[in-house]
Short mmCIF file of C-alpha atoms and ligand atoms in Angstrom, two decimals:
data_model
loop_
_atom_site.label_atom_id
_atom_site.label_comp_id
_atom_site.label_asym_id
_atom_site.label_seq_id
_atom_site.Cartn_x
_atom_site.Cartn_y
_atom_site.Cartn_z
CA UNK A 1152 22.47 -1.66 9.26
CA UNK A 1153 19.78 -1.79 6.62
CA UNK A 1154 20.01 -5.12 4.85
CA UNK A 1155 18.39 -4.79 1.49
CA UNK A 1156 19.85 -7.90 -0.11
CA UNK A 1157 17.14 -9.26 -2.35
CA UNK A 1158 16.61 -11.39 -5.38
CA UNK A 1159 14.70 -10.24 -8.47
CA UNK A 1160 11.41 -12.02 -9.17
CA UNK A 1161 10.95 -13.91 -12.44
CA UNK A 1162 9.04 -12.04 -15.16
CA UNK A 1163 5.61 -13.32 -16.08
CA UNK A 1164 5.77 -15.50 -19.17
CA UNK A 1165 2.72 -16.14 -21.30
CA UNK A 1166 2.81 -19.09 -23.68
CA UNK A 1167 1.46 -18.06 -27.06
CA UNK A 1168 0.43 -20.41 -29.90
CA UNK A 1169 3.92 -20.41 -31.37
CA UNK A 1170 6.25 -19.33 -28.57
CA UNK A 1171 6.67 -17.62 -25.18
CA UNK A 1172 6.15 -13.94 -24.51
CA UNK A 1173 7.18 -11.69 -21.64
CA UNK A 1174 5.35 -8.66 -20.27
CA UNK A 1175 6.75 -5.16 -19.92
CA UNK A 1176 4.79 -2.60 -17.93
CA UNK A 1177 5.31 1.07 -17.08
CA UNK A 1178 2.94 3.07 -14.93
CA UNK A 1179 1.88 6.68 -14.72
CA UNK A 1180 0.25 7.16 -11.33
CA UNK A 1181 -1.80 10.23 -10.52
CA UNK A 1182 -1.65 10.81 -6.80
CA UNK A 1183 -3.74 13.59 -5.29
CA UNK A 1184 -1.56 15.76 -3.07
CA UNK A 1185 -2.76 15.73 0.54
CA UNK A 1186 -3.47 19.44 0.99
CA UNK A 1187 -6.48 21.37 2.26
CA UNK A 1188 -6.29 23.87 -0.60
CA UNK A 1189 -5.90 23.53 -4.36
CA UNK A 1190 -2.67 23.97 -6.35
CA UNK A 1191 -3.32 27.49 -7.61
CA UNK A 1192 -6.23 28.69 -5.48
CA UNK A 1193 -7.37 28.74 -1.87
CA UNK A 1194 -10.50 26.66 -2.59
CA UNK A 1195 -11.03 23.59 -0.44
CA UNK A 1196 -10.18 20.08 -1.65
CA UNK A 1197 -12.71 18.38 0.62
CA UNK A 1198 -14.13 15.19 -0.88
CA UNK A 1199 -17.88 14.77 -1.26
CA UNK A 1200 -18.82 18.43 -0.88
CA UNK A 1201 -21.95 19.88 -2.53
CA UNK A 1202 -21.22 20.06 -6.32
CA UNK A 1203 -19.53 23.30 -7.43
CA UNK A 1204 -19.21 24.60 -3.85
CA UNK A 1205 -15.39 24.47 -3.75
CA UNK A 1206 -14.67 26.55 -6.83
CA UNK A 1207 -12.78 29.83 -6.80
CA UNK A 1208 -12.76 32.26 -9.72
CA UNK A 1209 -9.40 30.98 -10.92
CA UNK A 1210 -10.63 27.35 -10.83
CA UNK A 1211 -13.62 28.38 -12.94
CA UNK A 1212 -11.24 30.19 -15.33
CA UNK A 1213 -12.93 33.56 -15.04
CA UNK A 1214 -11.26 36.07 -17.35
CA UNK A 1215 -8.32 37.89 -15.80
CA UNK A 1216 -7.90 35.52 -12.87
CA UNK A 1217 -4.32 34.53 -12.15
CA UNK A 1218 -2.97 31.37 -10.52
CA UNK A 1219 -1.02 31.69 -7.27
CA UNK A 1220 1.09 28.71 -6.38
CA UNK A 1221 0.36 26.87 -3.13
CA UNK A 1222 3.74 26.37 -1.46
CA UNK A 1223 2.48 23.50 0.66
CA UNK A 1224 1.60 21.45 -2.44
CA UNK A 1225 5.14 21.93 -3.74
CA UNK A 1226 6.55 20.92 -0.35
CA UNK A 1227 4.45 17.75 -0.48
CA UNK A 1228 5.75 16.90 -3.96
CA UNK A 1229 9.34 17.52 -2.83
CA UNK A 1230 8.73 15.31 0.21
CA UNK A 1231 7.40 12.60 -2.10
CA UNK A 1232 10.46 12.87 -4.33
CA UNK A 1233 12.78 12.57 -1.34
CA UNK A 1234 10.81 9.56 -0.08
CA UNK A 1235 11.36 7.91 -3.47
CA UNK A 1236 15.09 8.70 -3.28
CA UNK A 1237 14.69 10.98 -6.27
CA UNK A 1238 16.59 13.97 -7.55
CA UNK A 1239 14.87 17.27 -6.72
CA UNK A 1240 15.16 19.90 -9.41
CA UNK A 1241 15.71 23.32 -7.86
CA UNK A 1242 14.54 24.89 -11.10
CA UNK A 1243 11.32 23.65 -12.67
CA UNK A 1244 8.57 25.22 -14.74
CA UNK A 1245 4.89 24.90 -15.56
CA UNK A 1246 3.54 24.27 -19.04
CA UNK A 1247 0.09 24.46 -20.54
CA UNK A 1248 -1.30 21.26 -21.96
CA UNK A 1249 -4.11 22.36 -24.25
CA UNK A 1250 -7.21 20.30 -24.80
CA UNK A 1251 -10.93 20.79 -24.81
CA UNK A 1252 -13.13 19.08 -22.28
CA UNK A 1253 -16.39 20.32 -20.72
CA UNK A 1254 -14.97 19.81 -17.22
CA UNK A 1255 -11.80 21.78 -18.00
CA UNK A 1256 -12.97 25.41 -18.08
CA UNK A 1257 -9.51 26.86 -18.79
CA UNK A 1258 -9.22 24.83 -21.98
CA UNK A 1259 -5.80 23.71 -20.77
CA UNK A 1260 -4.24 21.92 -17.86
CA UNK A 1261 -1.27 23.43 -16.05
CA UNK A 1262 1.35 20.69 -15.93
CA UNK A 1263 5.13 20.24 -16.14
CA UNK A 1264 6.35 18.66 -19.35
CA UNK A 1265 9.79 20.07 -20.02
CA UNK A 1266 11.13 20.73 -16.54
CA UNK A 1267 9.52 18.57 -13.85
CA UNK A 1268 10.03 19.26 -10.15
CA UNK A 1269 11.34 15.76 -9.43
CA UNK A 1270 13.72 13.61 -11.48
CA UNK A 1271 14.93 10.00 -11.27
CA UNK A 1272 14.16 7.92 -8.21
CA UNK A 1273 13.26 4.35 -7.37
CA UNK A 1274 10.86 2.06 -5.54
CA UNK A 1275 11.69 -1.35 -4.17
CA UNK A 1276 8.65 -3.51 -4.90
CA UNK A 1277 8.32 -6.42 -2.48
CA UNK A 1278 7.26 -9.72 -3.97
CA UNK A 1279 7.77 -11.87 -0.87
CA UNK A 1280 10.46 -12.25 1.80
CA UNK A 1281 13.82 -11.51 0.20
CA UNK A 1282 12.35 -11.05 -3.27
CA UNK A 1283 11.94 -7.55 -4.67
CA UNK A 1284 12.03 -5.64 -7.93
CA UNK A 1285 13.72 -2.28 -8.17
CA UNK A 1286 11.47 -0.11 -10.31
CA UNK A 1287 13.00 3.12 -11.49
CA UNK A 1288 11.02 6.33 -11.30
CA UNK A 1289 11.54 8.54 -14.31
CA UNK A 1290 10.02 11.76 -13.02
CA UNK A 1291 7.32 13.29 -10.87
CA UNK A 1292 5.58 16.39 -12.10
CA UNK A 1293 2.98 18.54 -10.43
CA UNK A 1294 -0.23 19.33 -12.29
CA UNK A 1295 -3.88 20.30 -11.90
CA UNK A 1296 -6.75 17.85 -11.86
CA UNK A 1297 -9.77 18.43 -14.09
CA UNK A 1298 -13.40 18.56 -12.98
CA UNK A 1299 -15.98 15.85 -13.36
CA UNK A 1300 -18.66 15.39 -16.02
CA UNK A 1301 -21.74 13.47 -14.93
CA UNK A 1302 -23.71 11.80 -17.69
CA UNK A 1303 -25.90 9.36 -15.81
CA UNK A 1304 -28.10 11.66 -13.70
CA UNK A 1305 -30.51 12.77 -16.41
CA UNK A 1306 -31.41 11.15 -19.73
CA UNK A 1307 -31.17 14.43 -21.63
CA UNK A 1308 -28.57 16.47 -19.77
CA UNK A 1309 -24.98 16.26 -18.68
CA UNK A 1310 -23.70 17.99 -15.54
CA UNK A 1311 -20.34 19.38 -14.61
CA UNK A 1312 -18.92 19.48 -11.09
CA UNK A 1313 -15.84 21.68 -10.78
CA UNK A 1314 -14.98 20.85 -7.16
CA UNK A 1315 -12.00 18.77 -8.25
CA UNK A 1316 -10.83 21.33 -10.82
CA UNK A 1317 -7.40 22.62 -9.88
CA UNK A 1318 -6.70 20.11 -7.12
CA UNK A 1319 -2.95 19.33 -7.05
CA UNK A 1320 -1.82 16.01 -8.49
CA UNK A 1321 1.58 14.40 -8.62
CA UNK A 1322 2.09 12.36 -11.75
CA UNK A 1323 4.59 9.68 -10.82
CA UNK A 1324 6.01 8.08 -13.96
CA UNK A 1325 7.86 4.77 -13.74
CA UNK A 1326 10.31 3.27 -16.20
CA UNK A 1327 9.01 0.13 -17.89
CA UNK A 1328 10.57 -2.06 -15.20
CA UNK A 1329 7.44 -3.88 -14.03
CA UNK A 1330 7.27 -7.43 -15.36
CA UNK A 1331 3.84 -8.87 -14.59
CA UNK A 1332 0.32 -8.22 -13.30
CA UNK A 1333 1.15 -9.16 -9.68
CA UNK A 1334 4.18 -6.88 -9.76
CA UNK A 1335 2.03 -4.05 -11.10
CA UNK A 1336 -0.35 -4.43 -8.17
CA UNK A 1337 2.57 -4.72 -5.74
CA UNK A 1338 4.10 -1.57 -7.26
CA UNK A 1339 0.92 0.39 -6.62
CA UNK A 1340 0.67 -1.05 -3.12
CA UNK A 1341 4.26 -0.07 -2.28
CA UNK A 1342 3.92 3.38 -3.78
CA UNK A 1343 0.69 3.91 -1.86
CA UNK A 1344 2.33 2.71 1.34
CA UNK A 1345 5.24 5.14 0.94
CA UNK A 1346 2.92 8.06 0.12
CA UNK A 1347 0.81 7.30 3.18
CA UNK A 1348 3.90 7.09 5.41
CA UNK A 1349 5.03 10.43 4.02
CA UNK A 1350 1.55 11.91 4.48
CA UNK A 1351 1.65 13.32 0.95
CA UNK A 1352 -1.36 11.42 -0.46
CA UNK A 1353 -4.23 9.65 1.31
CA UNK A 1354 -4.12 6.88 -1.28
CA UNK A 1355 -7.84 6.28 -1.18
CA UNK A 1356 -8.35 4.52 -4.48
CA UNK A 1357 -12.15 4.45 -4.27
CA UNK A 1358 -12.26 8.23 -4.03
CA UNK A 1359 -9.91 8.49 -6.99
CA UNK A 1360 -7.04 9.70 -4.78
CA UNK A 1361 -4.71 7.36 -6.60
CA UNK A 1362 -5.29 6.34 -10.22
CA UNK A 1363 -2.99 4.66 -12.67
CA UNK A 1364 -2.47 4.67 -16.41
CA UNK A 1365 -0.95 1.31 -17.18
CA UNK A 1366 1.32 0.92 -20.23
CA UNK A 1367 1.63 -2.64 -21.45
CA UNK A 1368 3.74 -4.25 -24.16
CA UNK A 1369 4.93 -7.77 -24.86
CA UNK A 1370 8.28 -9.00 -26.15
CA UNK A 1371 10.18 -12.22 -26.78
CA UNK A 1372 12.37 -13.53 -23.93
CA UNK A 1373 15.78 -11.86 -23.95
CA UNK A 1374 14.58 -8.58 -25.47
CA UNK A 1375 14.05 -6.87 -22.13
CA UNK A 1376 17.63 -7.57 -21.09
CA UNK A 1377 18.81 -5.93 -24.32
CA UNK A 1378 16.69 -2.89 -23.48
CA UNK A 1379 18.13 -2.77 -19.95
CA UNK A 1380 21.68 -2.85 -21.28
CA UNK A 1381 21.21 -0.15 -23.90
CA UNK A 1382 18.11 1.72 -22.64
CA UNK A 1383 17.06 1.52 -26.28
CA UNK A 1384 13.26 1.21 -26.44
CA UNK A 1385 13.37 -0.34 -29.92
CA UNK A 1386 14.12 -3.70 -28.25
CA UNK A 1387 10.68 -3.57 -26.68
CA UNK A 1388 7.27 -4.07 -28.22
CA UNK A 1389 4.79 -1.29 -28.98
CA UNK A 1390 2.84 -0.33 -25.88
CA UNK A 1391 -0.81 0.39 -25.28
CA UNK A 1392 -1.91 2.56 -22.42
CA UNK A 1393 -4.89 1.53 -20.29
CA UNK A 1394 -6.29 4.70 -18.76
CA UNK A 1395 -7.56 5.61 -15.34
CA UNK A 1396 -7.46 2.42 -13.32
CA UNK A 1397 -8.29 2.66 -9.63
CA UNK A 1398 -8.64 -0.96 -8.54
CA UNK A 1399 -5.76 -3.36 -7.91
CA UNK A 1400 -7.85 -6.28 -9.09
CA UNK A 1401 -8.87 -4.62 -12.35
CA UNK A 1402 -5.30 -3.48 -13.00
CA UNK A 1403 -4.15 -7.09 -12.90
CA UNK A 1404 -7.02 -8.33 -15.03
CA UNK A 1405 -6.57 -5.55 -17.57
CA UNK A 1406 -2.85 -6.25 -17.97
CA UNK A 1407 -3.46 -9.94 -18.49
CA UNK A 1408 -6.18 -9.33 -21.10
CA UNK A 1409 -4.21 -6.63 -22.87
CA UNK A 1410 -1.08 -8.80 -23.07
CA UNK A 1411 -3.07 -11.70 -24.54
CA UNK A 1412 -4.74 -9.37 -27.04
CA UNK A 1413 -1.34 -8.10 -28.21
CA UNK A 1414 0.10 -11.62 -28.41
CA UNK A 1415 -2.82 -12.76 -30.57
CA UNK A 1416 -2.25 -9.84 -32.95
CA UNK A 1417 1.50 -10.46 -33.18
CA UNK A 1418 1.18 -14.19 -33.68
CA UNK A 1419 -1.32 -13.61 -36.49
CA UNK A 1420 1.36 -11.52 -38.21
CA UNK A 1421 -0.19 -8.16 -37.30
CA UNK A 1422 1.18 -5.11 -35.56
CA UNK A 1423 0.18 -3.57 -32.26
CA UNK A 1424 -1.00 0.00 -32.73
CA UNK A 1425 0.06 2.43 -30.01
CA UNK A 1426 -3.15 3.75 -28.51
CA UNK A 1427 -5.08 4.59 -25.39
CA UNK A 1428 -7.51 1.91 -24.24
CA UNK A 1429 -10.13 1.50 -21.54
CA UNK A 1430 -10.70 -1.63 -19.49
CA UNK A 1431 -14.24 -2.94 -19.26
CA UNK A 1432 -14.38 -5.16 -16.19
CA UNK A 1433 -17.84 -6.49 -17.05
CA UNK A 1434 -16.71 -7.87 -20.39
CA UNK A 1435 -13.13 -8.56 -19.30
CA UNK A 1436 -11.54 -6.76 -22.24
CA UNK A 1437 -9.78 -3.55 -23.16
CA UNK A 1438 -11.35 -1.29 -25.77
CA UNK A 1439 -9.77 1.35 -27.93
CA UNK A 1440 -10.51 4.84 -26.62
CA UNK A 1441 -8.44 6.99 -28.94
CA UNK A 1442 -5.28 6.82 -30.94
CA UNK A 1443 -2.22 7.80 -28.95
CA UNK A 1444 -1.72 11.53 -28.88
CA UNK A 1445 1.78 12.98 -28.91
CA UNK A 1446 3.10 15.93 -26.94
CA UNK A 1447 2.76 18.16 -30.02
CA UNK A 1448 -0.95 17.38 -30.23
CA UNK A 1449 -1.38 19.26 -26.98
CA UNK A 1450 0.50 22.35 -28.14
CA UNK A 1451 2.43 22.47 -24.91
CA UNK A 1452 4.03 25.81 -24.09
CA UNK A 1453 5.40 27.44 -20.92
CA UNK A 1454 2.56 28.96 -18.91
CA UNK A 1455 2.93 32.73 -19.21
CA UNK A 1456 0.98 33.32 -15.99
CA UNK A 1457 3.55 31.54 -13.84
CA UNK A 1458 7.22 32.25 -13.32
CA UNK A 1459 9.57 29.27 -13.28
CA UNK A 1460 9.60 27.63 -9.88
CA UNK A 1461 12.89 28.11 -8.05
CA UNK A 1462 13.43 26.47 -4.70
CA UNK A 1463 16.37 26.56 -2.31
CA UNK A 1464 18.59 23.61 -1.46
CA UNK A 1465 18.30 24.51 2.25
CA UNK A 1466 14.53 24.19 2.03
CA UNK A 1467 14.88 20.77 0.39
CA UNK A 1468 17.38 19.76 3.08
CA UNK A 1469 15.03 20.81 5.84
CA UNK A 1470 12.23 18.73 4.32
CA UNK A 1471 14.65 15.82 4.03
CA UNK A 1472 15.62 16.16 7.69
CA UNK A 1473 11.98 15.89 8.68
CA UNK A 1474 11.20 12.75 6.66
CA UNK A 1475 9.67 9.97 8.73
CA UNK A 1476 11.14 6.48 8.84
CA UNK A 1477 9.98 4.78 5.63
CA UNK A 1478 8.52 1.27 5.23
CA UNK A 1479 11.71 -0.55 4.12
CA UNK A 1480 13.75 0.90 6.97
CA UNK A 1481 11.03 0.27 9.50
CA UNK A 1482 10.61 -3.32 8.40
CA UNK A 1483 14.35 -3.98 8.60
CA UNK A 1484 14.46 -2.40 12.05
CA UNK A 1485 11.55 -4.50 13.30
CA UNK A 1486 13.38 -7.66 12.15
CA UNK A 1487 16.58 -6.53 13.81
CA UNK A 1488 15.31 -4.97 17.03
CA UNK A 1489 12.40 -7.25 17.85
CA UNK A 1490 13.60 -10.48 16.26
CA UNK A 1491 10.51 -10.67 14.01
CA UNK A 1492 10.31 -12.69 10.82
CA UNK A 1493 10.40 -10.73 7.55
CA UNK A 1494 6.80 -11.74 7.03
CA UNK A 1495 5.55 -10.51 10.40
CA UNK A 1496 7.56 -7.32 10.03
CA UNK A 1497 5.99 -6.61 6.66
CA UNK A 1498 2.48 -7.29 7.96
CA UNK A 1499 3.07 -4.90 10.86
CA UNK A 1500 4.57 -2.14 8.71
CA UNK A 1501 1.94 -2.27 5.94
CA UNK A 1502 0.21 0.69 7.56
CA UNK A 1503 1.99 3.24 9.70
CA UNK A 1504 -0.79 3.22 12.30
CA UNK A 1505 -0.39 -0.56 12.70
CA UNK A 1506 3.38 -0.24 13.08
CA UNK A 1507 2.99 2.48 15.71
CA UNK A 1508 0.46 0.39 17.61
CA UNK A 1509 2.73 -2.65 17.57
CA UNK A 1510 5.73 -0.65 18.74
CA UNK A 1511 3.81 0.79 21.65
CA UNK A 1512 2.73 -2.72 22.72
CA UNK A 1513 6.22 -4.20 22.24
CA UNK A 1514 7.90 -1.44 24.22
CA UNK A 1515 5.45 -1.54 27.08
CA UNK A 1516 5.32 -5.34 27.21
CA UNK A 1517 9.08 -5.78 26.84
CA UNK A 1518 8.66 -8.65 24.36
CA UNK A 1519 8.51 -7.90 20.64
CA UNK A 1520 7.84 -11.42 19.41
CA UNK A 1521 4.98 -12.07 21.80
CA UNK A 1522 3.59 -8.60 21.12
CA UNK A 1523 3.76 -9.25 17.34
CA UNK A 1524 1.93 -12.52 17.81
CA UNK A 1525 -0.87 -10.92 19.72
CA UNK A 1526 -1.18 -7.89 17.50
CA UNK A 1527 -1.24 -9.93 14.28
CA UNK A 1528 -3.17 -13.03 15.31
CA UNK A 1529 -5.57 -11.82 17.95
CA UNK A 1530 -6.03 -8.09 17.47
CA UNK A 1531 -5.88 -7.88 13.64
CA UNK A 1532 -8.03 -11.01 13.38
CA UNK A 1533 -10.63 -9.55 15.70
CA UNK A 1534 -10.61 -6.11 14.06
CA UNK A 1535 -11.01 -7.69 10.65
CA UNK A 1536 -14.03 -9.64 11.84
CA UNK A 1537 -15.71 -6.39 12.83
CA UNK A 1538 -14.40 -4.54 9.78
CA UNK A 1539 -12.62 -2.08 12.06
CA UNK A 1540 -9.37 -0.21 11.52
CA UNK A 1541 -6.65 0.00 14.14
CA UNK A 1542 -7.83 3.52 14.99
CA UNK A 1543 -11.17 2.02 16.00
CA UNK A 1544 -9.61 -0.69 18.17
CA UNK A 1545 -11.40 -0.89 21.53
CA UNK A 1546 -8.20 -2.35 23.01
CA UNK A 1547 -5.46 0.24 23.55
CA UNK A 1548 -1.75 -0.59 23.19
CA UNK A 1549 -1.39 -0.33 26.98
CA UNK A 1550 -4.20 -2.82 27.54
CA UNK A 1551 -2.75 -5.29 25.06
CA UNK A 1552 0.71 -4.81 26.56
CA UNK A 1553 -0.74 -5.64 29.98
CA UNK A 1554 -2.20 -8.88 28.58
CA UNK A 1555 1.15 -9.78 26.99
CA UNK A 1556 2.92 -9.07 30.30
CA UNK A 1557 0.51 -11.36 32.14
CA UNK A 1558 1.29 -14.18 29.70
CA UNK A 1559 5.01 -13.51 29.82
CA UNK A 1560 5.11 -13.65 33.62
CA UNK A 1561 3.16 -16.92 33.58
CA UNK A 1562 0.37 -15.24 35.53
CA UNK A 1563 -2.16 -16.50 32.98
CA UNK A 1564 -2.08 -19.31 30.43
CA UNK A 1565 -2.34 -18.69 26.70
CA UNK A 1566 -5.85 -20.06 26.68
CA UNK A 1567 -7.03 -17.83 29.53
CA UNK A 1568 -5.30 -14.91 27.80
CA UNK A 1569 -7.66 -15.35 24.84
CA UNK A 1570 -10.65 -15.17 27.19
CA UNK A 1571 -9.14 -12.13 28.84
CA UNK A 1572 -8.60 -10.48 25.45
CA UNK A 1573 -12.26 -11.07 24.58
CA UNK A 1574 -13.34 -9.45 27.86
CA UNK A 1575 -11.10 -6.42 27.36
CA UNK A 1576 -12.22 -6.12 23.72
CA UNK A 1577 -15.90 -6.27 24.61
CA UNK A 1578 -16.08 -4.61 28.01
CA UNK A 1579 -12.83 -2.68 28.41
CA UNK A 1580 -11.09 -2.47 31.75
CA UNK A 1581 -7.67 -3.03 33.27
CA UNK A 1582 -6.46 -6.55 32.34
CA UNK A 1583 -4.55 -7.07 35.61
CA UNK A 1584 -7.55 -6.10 37.66
CA UNK A 1585 -9.86 -8.35 35.62
CA UNK A 1586 -7.53 -11.33 36.16
CA UNK A 1587 -7.45 -10.61 39.88
CA UNK A 1588 -11.18 -10.02 40.28
CA UNK A 1589 -12.38 -12.94 38.17
CA UNK A 1590 -9.88 -15.43 39.54
CA UNK A 1591 -8.24 -16.05 36.18
CA UNK A 1592 -4.74 -16.35 37.55
CA UNK A 1593 -2.84 -19.41 36.51
CA UNK A 1594 -2.27 -21.87 39.33
CA UNK A 1595 1.48 -22.18 39.67
CA UNK A 1596 1.11 -23.11 43.30
CA UNK A 1597 2.42 -26.68 43.08
CA UNK A 1598 0.61 -27.63 46.28
CA UNK A 1599 -2.77 -26.95 44.68
CA UNK A 1600 -1.79 -28.78 41.51
CA UNK A 1601 -0.44 -31.72 43.48
CA UNK A 1602 -3.71 -32.00 45.36
CA UNK A 1603 -5.66 -32.10 42.09
CA UNK A 1604 -3.30 -34.70 40.62
CA UNK A 1605 -3.55 -36.87 43.73
CA UNK A 1606 -7.32 -36.77 43.58
CA UNK A 1607 -7.46 -37.82 39.94
CA UNK A 1608 -4.89 -40.59 40.42
CA UNK A 1609 -6.83 -41.93 43.39
CA UNK A 1610 -10.11 -41.93 41.45
CA UNK A 1611 -8.73 -43.64 38.34
CA UNK A 1612 -6.58 -46.67 39.21
CA UNK A 1613 -7.22 -48.34 35.84
CA UNK A 1614 -5.94 -45.28 33.95
CA UNK A 1615 -2.87 -45.21 36.21
CA UNK A 1616 -1.95 -48.73 35.21
CA UNK A 1617 -2.45 -47.98 31.53
CA UNK A 1618 -0.33 -44.85 31.73
CA UNK A 1619 2.44 -46.58 33.54
CA UNK A 1620 2.51 -49.22 30.79
CA UNK A 1621 2.27 -46.60 28.06
CA UNK A 1622 3.62 -43.15 29.07
CA UNK A 1623 1.96 -41.60 26.01
CA UNK A 1624 -1.32 -41.79 27.93
CA UNK A 1625 -0.08 -39.31 30.50
CA UNK A 1626 -1.83 -36.60 28.48
CA UNK A 1627 -5.17 -37.89 29.76
CA UNK A 1628 -4.16 -36.99 33.34
CA UNK A 1629 -2.93 -33.59 32.27
CA UNK A 1630 -6.28 -32.97 30.59
CA UNK A 1631 -8.19 -33.99 33.69
CA UNK A 1632 -6.13 -31.69 35.91
CA UNK A 1633 -6.65 -28.79 33.53
CA UNK A 1634 -10.38 -29.47 33.57
CA UNK A 1635 -10.44 -29.67 37.35
CA UNK A 1636 -8.64 -26.33 37.63
CA UNK A 1637 -10.77 -24.56 35.03
CA UNK A 1638 -7.83 -24.29 32.62
CA UNK A 1639 -5.88 -22.20 35.06
CA UNK A 1640 -3.16 -24.66 36.06
CA UNK A 1641 0.24 -23.99 34.55
CA UNK A 1642 0.51 -26.76 31.94
CA UNK A 1643 4.25 -27.16 32.40
CA UNK A 1644 3.88 -27.67 36.15
CA UNK A 1645 1.00 -30.09 35.62
CA UNK A 1646 3.04 -32.19 33.20
CA UNK A 1647 5.97 -32.41 35.59
CA UNK A 1648 3.87 -33.26 38.61
CA UNK A 1649 1.77 -35.90 36.81
CA UNK A 1650 4.92 -37.59 35.48
CA UNK A 1651 6.54 -37.57 38.91
CA UNK A 1652 3.48 -38.94 40.70
CA UNK A 1653 3.05 -41.73 38.16
CA UNK A 1654 6.71 -42.58 38.56
CA UNK A 1655 7.49 -42.02 34.86
P1 ADP B 2625 2.86 9.53 -22.35
O1 ADP B 2625 2.43 10.70 -21.51
O2 ADP B 2625 2.96 9.74 -23.77
O3 ADP B 2625 2.07 8.30 -22.01
P2 ADP B 2625 5.09 9.19 -20.60
O4 ADP B 2625 6.54 9.30 -20.90
O5 ADP B 2625 4.48 10.13 -19.64
O6 ADP B 2625 4.37 9.22 -21.98
O7 ADP B 2625 4.79 7.74 -20.06
C1 ADP B 2625 5.16 6.63 -20.75
C2 ADP B 2625 4.97 5.45 -19.85
O8 ADP B 2625 5.02 4.28 -20.64
C3 ADP B 2625 6.09 5.30 -18.83
O9 ADP B 2625 5.58 4.81 -17.62
C4 ADP B 2625 7.00 4.28 -19.48
O10 ADP B 2625 7.72 3.53 -18.55
C5 ADP B 2625 6.02 3.40 -20.21
N1 ADP B 2625 6.57 2.72 -21.37
C6 ADP B 2625 7.35 3.23 -22.35
N2 ADP B 2625 7.64 2.30 -23.27
C7 ADP B 2625 7.02 1.15 -22.89
C8 ADP B 2625 6.93 -0.18 -23.44
N3 ADP B 2625 7.52 -0.50 -24.58
N4 ADP B 2625 6.19 -1.06 -22.76
C9 ADP B 2625 5.58 -0.75 -21.63
N5 ADP B 2625 5.62 0.47 -21.06
C10 ADP B 2625 6.34 1.42 -21.69
MG1 MG B 2626 0.66 8.41 -20.70
#
């Protein structure tokens, strides 16, 4: 049923001074778990609340407070793993990652280093119709977010807001299977789309819901294939990690700049130093932030306040049974069931709300292709103009379906349909009733059309002669009839009648 035949895209090649280089990219994405409460406390996760108003004693690390795991956050992470076709580990455990930061009152972050909840999975990253890259997921672990330090509110003071402290994150780690800046952006887009379909992360990048650490290295052509064969990282170049990116555009720019920086070093005979860097979009460069720290720098150890996490296979199965249809499946079904092009299907499935809207229109109108046309070209175009989302659409699926039905039954012409759409968009109302009341019905009554044609022929003998000598000029008559009928005559009928009357 599901046809996932696809071709791999070509890796990005950058020409250096002496030879070509290829890019290798792996991403660590921090996705905030969609949950009303934090990972180990009942405090709210609401965005934009008064600073330090959503902080429980355990979030503030008051002495003697103990974490209590939020089952719903774990369920969300399991759901995410299943959506990424990943292995779910029934036995996982939490570790302490120790570091000092003013917005981390515990002095450590509870994370999962040794035994993550989710193991290997994959994401199919679409790069155009029939072209996709399979990016392997290495693991997903559950961890706490830190708070926020604010340094730009006062010249002499720094502030700390702990609202975000302890919010559940999923760290989704990919294998280094991404081969260029566009693919990196497409990877984030696809991951975000899947998470939003699953309802496990809102994916609001501006609010920091989804942030990526981007690992970049460069290698000579052919080296990546050797890595793929052996899974031996020594075939690849040394990577640098660009931290905390939350803009698709900056991710692409940062990768490009970082790759060129590394190439320049290598071609000058130097060595890339593994480190953590920050991207400065104003200057268009990455800057060293700190040398790369290793796991042992963090003195990881199993968190003594939390028992290992054991979950039941039946619970996992029940979550699996409740998974929604995911983007790849939905897109394939739209192509198959409604006869849509791959392109239209991917536009319509980009957001679940759009896909649901389209399906409601298609079902009610009984014509998927026409429905797709109207949803994509008219509705999306109009919503975009007003900067509105589908949820804010003043035209309901039933109203749009009614318009599509009127076109399909030849009751109105395509041109009149656009006017009708404008009326429904601006004023609301029942499309059928509007057509009836405002006399917008297409004239298919051949008698009426014939009368109009006769009149125009009688009034324009010179044009008749010209058209009879050159049948291409028949369009002039068709235009006149359309004008005379206020655009409501059925163009097909007009064409036939004009041709017949002119004896063509
Ligand atoms: P750390 O926490 O030390 O950054 P992780 O294992 O969590 O280590 O993440 C490493 C990330 O770097 C993964 O996404 C992985 O795919 C990527 N990566 C590893 N080696 C390379 C390489 N040579 N080039 C690009 N990315 C790499
Ligand atoms: Mg890292």
